[in-house]
Amino acid sequence: MSGTWITTRAWLLMLPLLVVMTAVIGWPLIDTVRLSFTDAKLVGTEGTFVGLDNYVKVLGGSSFQRALVTTTWFAVVSVTAEMVIGVLAALLLNQQFRGRTALRALMILPWALPTVVNATLWRLIYNPEYGALNAALTQLGLIDSYRSWLGEPGSALTALIVADCWKNFPLVALIALAALQAVPRDITAASLVDGAGPLNRFRYVIMPYLAGPLLVALVLRTIEAFKVFDLIWVMTRGGPANSTRTLSILVYQEAFSFQRAGSGASLALIVTLLVTVLAVAYAGLVRKAAGAS
Amino acid sequence: MSALAIQNIHKRYGEVETLKGIDIDLESGEFLVLLGSSGCGKSTLLNIIAGLAEPTGGDIRIGERSILGAHPKDRDIAMVFQSYALYPNMSVARNIGFGLEMRKVPPAEREKAVKETAKLLQIENLLARKPSQLSGGQRQRVAIGRALVRNPQVFLFDEPLSNLDAKLRMEMRTELKRLHQMLKTTVVYVTHDQIEAMTLATRIAVMRDGRIEQLGTPEEIYDRPATLYVAGFVGSPPMNILDATVSKEQLLILGDDQPIDMPVHFRSVVADGQRVKVGIRPEALRVAKGGETGAQFKARIEVVELTGPELVTTARIGEQRITACLPPRSAVTAGEDRTFVVDVDVLHLFDPQSGRSLATD
């Protein structure tokens, strides 16, 4: 009896939230699915039912395929670099030295900055006329003349990846640092007595403690990198020559710049599906890692 | 030549000096226990021997060479930690063999050594398991195995039994004693448990505030404590310490009007009227039945506690408390006045100011 009463009360308490969630997430999602089967424009026409036409066009189109490759490259390279730099930074900040606390606080700064601020900052650094990067490289004698890092298809994506790494490696470092501090002092001491050098100590003794938390960081960062929009929008708007056009930029352009709501919706759903597949796969990995430890 | 020589070791952390000149010479095969309460510097000293901390001054020698500045792996030592410090991701076999693996011992030789050690510790059936699948006692055996397998010159133990329950602690204590008797290894063992110290050690160094209060065999520490601190620290219940005054080659216990005879060996070192502290082991006290010789004093019994093998009796002489360990069936009840008797020869006398024993050896 009391179980039923508790269940009823629980549902009643959750009801306001459920109503809000349905209104702000459920309904738009359902409407997006409906839109994706129509040829609706953003303004003017309701659109007619076109079946799977939008999906066929999107999946078969070169724009989608190129954006998928760009997004995957962006996600893989930036997340890998963030993981490596983050772990190295954490190992460094876990050592005893003067000014360690100040440096730890300072490290969080890039991550704490709003993405738009970060992106604007890097646009200034990369500026082809007065950017700090050009000045530094010229003065070091590494380049002869100023270059437009964000204006050349060959370097724009790499420049974005660097900006993304700078912003996001502190998150990985923070998670890794917390994990490092959980490594029992006795275990490290035992490995010293056992004769493990720095590399073996990291591989056999420290890494098992880092693996779980790092996997969580990997999941979070990969999904975020796959969805990246704001950084690229502020810095390159997908250009030059679509060389930095990721899936999210493509969805935006399709739905809002070209005002094709129907095919924009189908693209958005495909991206959502891809991210969901990634999330589920990673969740499985995390569960497996948790089980193993 | 000593197996381990600790020479004038000092350790300072900023303003705080945790070790104030420690000197110990250890012969091969000795089992030295560093005994003391928390913060006395015993673990710091062990870490310095292991190479996990560097001393501010002094020298440590293993065999003929100084090991100061040497990496822990190059000191020919092995260490067992209080928390076991097993590698959680490795099997028992790999945990035991990890030190050999890091020293590039060939796999076949390693496996043989691991099996032999496991057999010695009766954990052969656990080799494939992970530490999380082991009980506390089993983990401790693995930790000991990890130290044994390398066959080092000196074994270091940092409170290895303090995480175990009372029964298991006793079993492991016996096991350690058996292993030491069999392998004749040189051991430095840190504990705050005086029973462990008494049962395992060939020599005990009682430490206090970064100094050695007394260094001696368990018998010396128990029978001839050099200071009030050692007298109070070793023995359970601890030694009774009573205020007394010397009066014409006799001792007047404060609160008791009947003087007791002065032990012969103290007569030459005390003066008439001198205040002293008298130490009496609880187990040396008996209830007088009439006709006994020895020091006698009246006390009012306050509490009687039967522990099984003995009756721990707390009594009062004036304002002073005294504890006696009596046979379990002794007819004593709380509230009654009884006369206690003790052999004069087993009395200890200490200087109240310095806390040092007045015995002249």
mmCIF file of C-alpha atoms in Angstrom, chain B residues 30-241:
data_model
loop_
_atom_site.group_PDB
_atom_site.id
_atom_site.type_symbol
_atom_site.label_atom_id
_atom_site.label_comp_id
_atom_site.label_asym_id
_atom_site.label_seq_id
_atom_site.Cartn_x
_atom_site.Cartn_y
_atom_site.Cartn_z
ATOM 1 C CA GLU B 30 68.831 -9.377 13.818
ATOM 2 C CA PHE B 31 65.176 -8.392 14.118
ATOM 3 C CA LEU B 32 65.099 -4.774 15.241
ATOM 4 C CA VAL B 33 61.777 -3.282 16.252
ATOM 5 C CA LEU B 34 61.398 0.502 16.279
ATOM 6 C CA LEU B 35 58.730 1.009 18.927
ATOM 7 C CA GLY B 36 57.017 4.255 19.779
ATOM 8 C CA SER B 37 53.809 6.227 19.675
ATOM 9 C CA SER B 38 52.610 8.252 16.674
ATOM 10 C CA GLY B 39 54.933 11.069 15.683
ATOM 11 C CA CYS B 40 58.030 9.703 17.434
ATOM 12 C CA GLY B 41 59.926 9.487 14.139
ATOM 13 C CA LYS B 42 60.019 5.710 13.711
ATOM 14 C CA SER B 43 58.384 5.674 10.242
ATOM 15 C CA THR B 44 60.574 8.589 9.128
ATOM 16 C CA LEU B 45 63.638 6.575 10.089
ATOM 17 C CA LEU B 46 62.337 3.565 8.146
ATOM 18 C CA ASN B 47 61.659 5.751 5.094
ATOM 19 C CA ILE B 48 65.188 7.116 5.321
ATOM 20 C CA ILE B 49 66.613 3.589 5.347
ATOM 21 C CA ALA B 50 64.397 2.731 2.355
ATOM 22 C CA GLY B 51 65.459 5.825 0.431
ATOM 23 C CA LEU B 52 61.936 7.289 0.378
ATOM 24 C CA ALA B 53 63.192 10.249 2.423
ATOM 25 C CA GLU B 54 66.626 11.795 2.736
ATOM 26 C CA PRO B 55 68.131 12.608 6.146
ATOM 27 C CA THR B 56 69.367 16.088 7.002
ATOM 28 C CA GLY B 57 72.491 14.620 8.540
ATOM 29 C CA GLY B 58 74.198 11.326 9.354
ATOM 30 C CA ASP B 59 74.863 8.175 7.388
ATOM 31 C CA ILE B 60 73.263 4.793 6.695
ATOM 32 C CA ARG B 61 75.449 1.856 5.714
ATOM 33 C CA ILE B 62 74.364 -1.542 4.490
ATOM 34 C CA GLY B 63 77.298 -3.900 4.668
ATOM 35 C CA GLU B 64 80.334 -1.797 3.881
ATOM 36 C CA ARG B 65 78.812 0.874 1.697
ATOM 37 C CA SER B 66 76.939 4.049 2.458
ATOM 38 C CA ILE B 67 73.536 4.007 0.804
ATOM 39 C CA LEU B 68 72.751 7.676 1.243
ATOM 40 C CA GLY B 69 71.698 9.238 -2.042
ATOM 41 C CA ALA B 70 71.229 5.803 -3.651
ATOM 42 C CA HIS B 71 67.886 5.089 -5.343
ATOM 43 C CA PRO B 72 65.596 2.809 -3.273
ATOM 44 C CA LYS B 73 65.980 0.051 -5.875
ATOM 45 C CA ASP B 74 69.777 0.114 -5.506
ATOM 46 C CA ARG B 75 69.820 -0.252 -1.719
ATOM 47 C CA ASP B 76 69.278 -4.008 -1.569
ATOM 48 C CA ILE B 77 66.261 -3.574 0.685
ATOM 49 C CA ALA B 78 62.625 -4.672 0.460
ATOM 50 C CA MET B 79 59.721 -3.052 2.225
ATOM 51 C CA VAL B 80 56.318 -4.182 3.464
ATOM 52 C CA PHE B 81 53.809 -1.380 3.891
ATOM 53 C CA GLN B 82 51.008 -0.911 6.401
ATOM 54 C CA SER B 83 48.457 -0.587 3.593
ATOM 55 C CA TYR B 84 49.972 -3.650 1.803
ATOM 56 C CA ALA B 85 50.491 -1.380 -1.261
ATOM 57 C CA LEU B 86 49.678 -4.164 -3.717
ATOM 58 C CA TYR B 87 49.235 -3.156 -7.347
ATOM 59 C CA PRO B 88 45.448 -3.486 -7.788
ATOM 60 C CA ASN B 89 45.528 -4.246 -11.504
ATOM 61 C CA MET B 90 48.060 -7.082 -11.275
ATOM 62 C CA SER B 91 47.587 -10.707 -10.273
ATOM 63 C CA VAL B 92 49.131 -11.992 -7.056
ATOM 64 C CA ALA B 93 51.866 -13.731 -9.046
ATOM 65 C CA ARG B 94 52.765 -10.539 -10.916
ATOM 66 C CA ASN B 95 52.630 -8.497 -7.726
ATOM 67 C CA ILE B 96 55.162 -10.828 -6.123
ATOM 68 C CA GLY B 97 57.333 -10.963 -9.216
ATOM 69 C CA PHE B 98 57.134 -7.271 -10.157
ATOM 70 C CA GLY B 99 60.422 -6.357 -8.459
ATOM 71 C CA LEU B 100 62.175 -9.157 -10.349
ATOM 72 C CA GLU B 101 60.454 -8.144 -13.596
ATOM 73 C CA MET B 102 61.728 -4.575 -13.181
ATOM 74 C CA ARG B 103 65.208 -5.963 -12.558
ATOM 75 C CA LYS B 104 64.932 -7.881 -15.840
ATOM 76 C CA VAL B 105 65.110 -11.345 -14.262
ATOM 77 C CA PRO B 106 64.255 -13.894 -17.017
ATOM 78 C CA PRO B 107 60.594 -15.048 -16.915
ATOM 79 C CA ALA B 108 61.371 -18.708 -16.156
ATOM 80 C CA GLU B 109 63.596 -17.809 -13.215
ATOM 81 C CA ARG B 110 61.024 -15.272 -12.035
ATOM 82 C CA GLU B 111 58.202 -17.774 -12.141
ATOM 83 C CA LYS B 112 60.248 -20.289 -10.164
ATOM 84 C CA ALA B 113 61.068 -17.696 -7.490
ATOM 85 C CA VAL B 114 57.423 -16.579 -7.262
ATOM 86 C CA LYS B 115 56.242 -20.187 -6.858
ATOM 87 C CA GLU B 116 58.805 -20.921 -4.166
ATOM 88 C CA THR B 117 57.847 -17.796 -2.233
ATOM 89 C CA ALA B 118 54.144 -18.558 -2.595
ATOM 90 C CA LYS B 119 54.752 -22.051 -1.256
ATOM 91 C CA LEU B 120 56.653 -20.667 1.719
ATOM 92 C CA LEU B 121 53.744 -18.344 2.522
ATOM 93 C CA GLN B 122 51.058 -20.933 1.679
ATOM 94 C CA ILE B 123 49.432 -18.771 -0.974
ATOM 95 C CA GLU B 124 50.085 -20.999 -4.012
ATOM 96 C CA ASN B 125 46.365 -21.271 -4.720
ATOM 97 C CA LEU B 126 45.971 -17.482 -4.864
ATOM 98 C CA LEU B 127 48.547 -16.699 -7.558
ATOM 99 C CA ALA B 128 46.018 -16.010 -10.309
ATOM 100 C CA ARG B 129 43.800 -13.734 -8.213
ATOM 101 C CA LYS B 130 43.712 -9.959 -8.093
ATOM 102 C CA PRO B 131 44.330 -8.195 -4.729
ATOM 103 C CA SER B 132 40.656 -7.153 -4.562
ATOM 104 C CA GLN B 133 39.725 -10.834 -4.376
ATOM 105 C CA LEU B 134 41.849 -11.438 -1.267
ATOM 106 C CA SER B 135 41.182 -11.089 2.466
ATOM 107 C CA GLY B 136 43.309 -8.748 4.598
ATOM 108 C CA GLY B 137 45.499 -11.588 5.851
ATOM 109 C CA GLN B 138 46.034 -12.952 2.341
ATOM 110 C CA ARG B 139 46.971 -9.488 1.060
ATOM 111 C CA GLN B 140 49.502 -9.159 3.834
ATOM 112 C CA ARG B 141 51.036 -12.498 2.865
ATOM 113 C CA VAL B 142 51.320 -11.317 -0.736
ATOM 114 C CA ALA B 143 52.969 -8.087 0.444
ATOM 115 C CA ILE B 144 55.447 -10.136 2.494
ATOM 116 C CA GLY B 145 55.972 -12.414 -0.522
ATOM 117 C CA ARG B 146 56.822 -9.436 -2.683
ATOM 118 C CA ALA B 147 59.566 -8.533 -0.219
ATOM 119 C CA LEU B 148 60.836 -12.094 0.322
ATOM 120 C CA VAL B 149 61.128 -13.036 -3.341
ATOM 121 C CA ARG B 150 63.948 -10.563 -3.939
ATOM 122 C CA ASN B 151 66.057 -11.936 -1.101
ATOM 123 C CA PRO B 152 67.454 -8.535 -0.092
ATOM 124 C CA GLN B 153 69.994 -7.817 2.644
ATOM 125 C CA VAL B 154 67.542 -5.908 4.818
ATOM 126 C CA PHE B 155 63.754 -6.172 5.171
ATOM 127 C CA LEU B 156 61.790 -3.143 6.252
ATOM 128 C CA PHE B 157 58.316 -3.506 7.747
ATOM 129 C CA ASP B 158 56.131 -0.446 8.334
ATOM 130 C CA GLU B 159 53.404 -1.430 10.827
ATOM 131 C CA PRO B 160 52.483 -4.395 8.637
ATOM 132 C CA LEU B 161 49.900 -5.891 10.987
ATOM 133 C CA SER B 162 48.010 -2.823 12.121
ATOM 134 C CA ASN B 163 45.267 -3.167 9.489
ATOM 135 C CA LEU B 164 44.393 -6.715 10.570
ATOM 136 C CA ASP B 165 41.888 -7.777 13.196
ATOM 137 C CA ALA B 166 43.195 -9.027 16.552
ATOM 138 C CA LYS B 167 43.042 -12.761 15.774
ATOM 139 C CA LEU B 168 44.655 -12.440 12.368
ATOM 140 C CA ARG B 169 47.297 -10.126 13.773
ATOM 141 C CA MET B 170 48.331 -12.824 16.237
ATOM 142 C CA GLU B 171 48.473 -15.455 13.503
ATOM 143 C CA MET B 172 50.542 -13.239 11.220
ATOM 144 C CA ARG B 173 52.851 -12.346 14.105
ATOM 145 C CA THR B 174 53.604 -16.018 14.653
ATOM 146 C CA GLU B 175 54.014 -16.448 10.902
ATOM 147 C CA LEU B 176 56.546 -13.600 10.765
ATOM 148 C CA LYS B 177 58.444 -15.096 13.678
ATOM 149 C CA ARG B 178 58.489 -18.481 11.928
ATOM 150 C CA LEU B 179 59.760 -16.900 8.713
ATOM 151 C CA HIS B 180 62.477 -14.986 10.532
ATOM 152 C CA GLN B 181 63.646 -18.049 12.414
ATOM 153 C CA MET B 182 63.730 -20.009 9.155
ATOM 154 C CA LEU B 183 65.300 -17.411 6.858
ATOM 155 C CA LYS B 184 67.534 -15.605 9.395
ATOM 156 C CA THR B 185 67.025 -12.313 7.587
ATOM 157 C CA THR B 186 67.920 -8.861 8.896
ATOM 158 C CA VAL B 187 64.735 -6.959 9.688
ATOM 159 C CA VAL B 188 63.817 -3.443 10.751
ATOM 160 C CA TYR B 189 60.204 -3.413 11.877
ATOM 161 C CA VAL B 190 58.171 -0.363 12.875
ATOM 162 C CA THR B 191 55.235 -0.685 15.249
ATOM 163 C CA HIS B 192 53.433 1.073 18.064
ATOM 164 C CA ASP B 193 52.263 -2.286 19.428
ATOM 165 C CA GLN B 194 54.457 -3.330 22.323
ATOM 166 C CA ILE B 195 53.248 -6.949 22.180
ATOM 167 C CA GLU B 196 54.497 -7.184 18.577
ATOM 168 C CA ALA B 197 57.754 -5.625 19.655
ATOM 169 C CA MET B 198 58.232 -7.980 22.605
ATOM 170 C CA THR B 199 57.335 -11.127 20.690
ATOM 171 C CA LEU B 200 59.176 -10.499 17.419
ATOM 172 C CA ALA B 201 62.273 -8.492 18.248
ATOM 173 C CA THR B 202 65.761 -9.624 19.006
ATOM 174 C CA ARG B 203 66.301 -5.976 19.910
ATOM 175 C CA ILE B 204 63.899 -3.109 20.515
ATOM 176 C CA ALA B 205 64.593 0.589 20.068
ATOM 177 C CA VAL B 206 61.974 2.523 22.031
ATOM 178 C CA MET B 207 61.684 5.926 20.362
ATOM 179 C CA ARG B 208 60.303 9.189 21.668
ATOM 180 C CA ASP B 209 60.392 12.677 20.151
ATOM 181 C CA GLY B 210 62.983 11.731 17.539
ATOM 182 C CA ARG B 211 65.377 10.089 19.984
ATOM 183 C CA ILE B 212 66.039 6.551 21.103
ATOM 184 C CA GLU B 213 64.805 6.294 24.659
ATOM 185 C CA GLN B 214 66.271 2.817 25.136
ATOM 186 C CA LEU B 215 67.842 0.198 22.887
ATOM 187 C CA GLY B 216 68.006 -3.344 24.175
ATOM 188 C CA THR B 217 66.709 -6.890 24.045
ATOM 189 C CA PRO B 218 63.012 -7.368 24.897
ATOM 190 C CA GLU B 219 64.060 -8.743 28.301
ATOM 191 C CA GLU B 220 66.192 -5.676 29.046
ATOM 192 C CA ILE B 221 63.427 -3.329 27.977
ATOM 193 C CA TYR B 222 60.866 -5.122 30.115
ATOM 194 C CA ASP B 223 62.999 -5.948 33.155
ATOM 195 C CA ARG B 224 65.211 -2.863 33.263
ATOM 196 C CA PRO B 225 63.399 0.074 31.652
ATOM 197 C CA ALA B 226 65.818 2.981 31.392
ATOM 198 C CA THR B 227 63.188 5.683 31.753
ATOM 199 C CA LEU B 228 59.693 6.284 33.065
ATOM 200 C CA TYR B 229 58.514 6.541 29.441
ATOM 201 C CA VAL B 230 59.801 3.062 28.555
ATOM 202 C CA ALA B 231 58.399 1.691 31.805
ATOM 203 C CA GLY B 232 54.985 3.101 30.966
ATOM 204 C CA PHE B 233 55.069 2.169 27.275
ATOM 205 C CA VAL B 234 56.098 -1.472 27.480
ATOM 206 C CA GLY B 235 53.832 -3.799 29.395
ATOM 207 C CA SER B 236 50.085 -4.173 29.437
ATOM 208 C CA PRO B 237 48.648 -2.957 31.723
ATOM 209 C CA PRO B 238 51.517 -0.476 32.045
ATOM 210 C CA MET B 239 53.867 -0.374 35.018
ATOM 211 C CA ASN B 240 52.447 1.307 38.148
ATOM 212 C CA ILE B 241 54.360 4.476 38.954
#
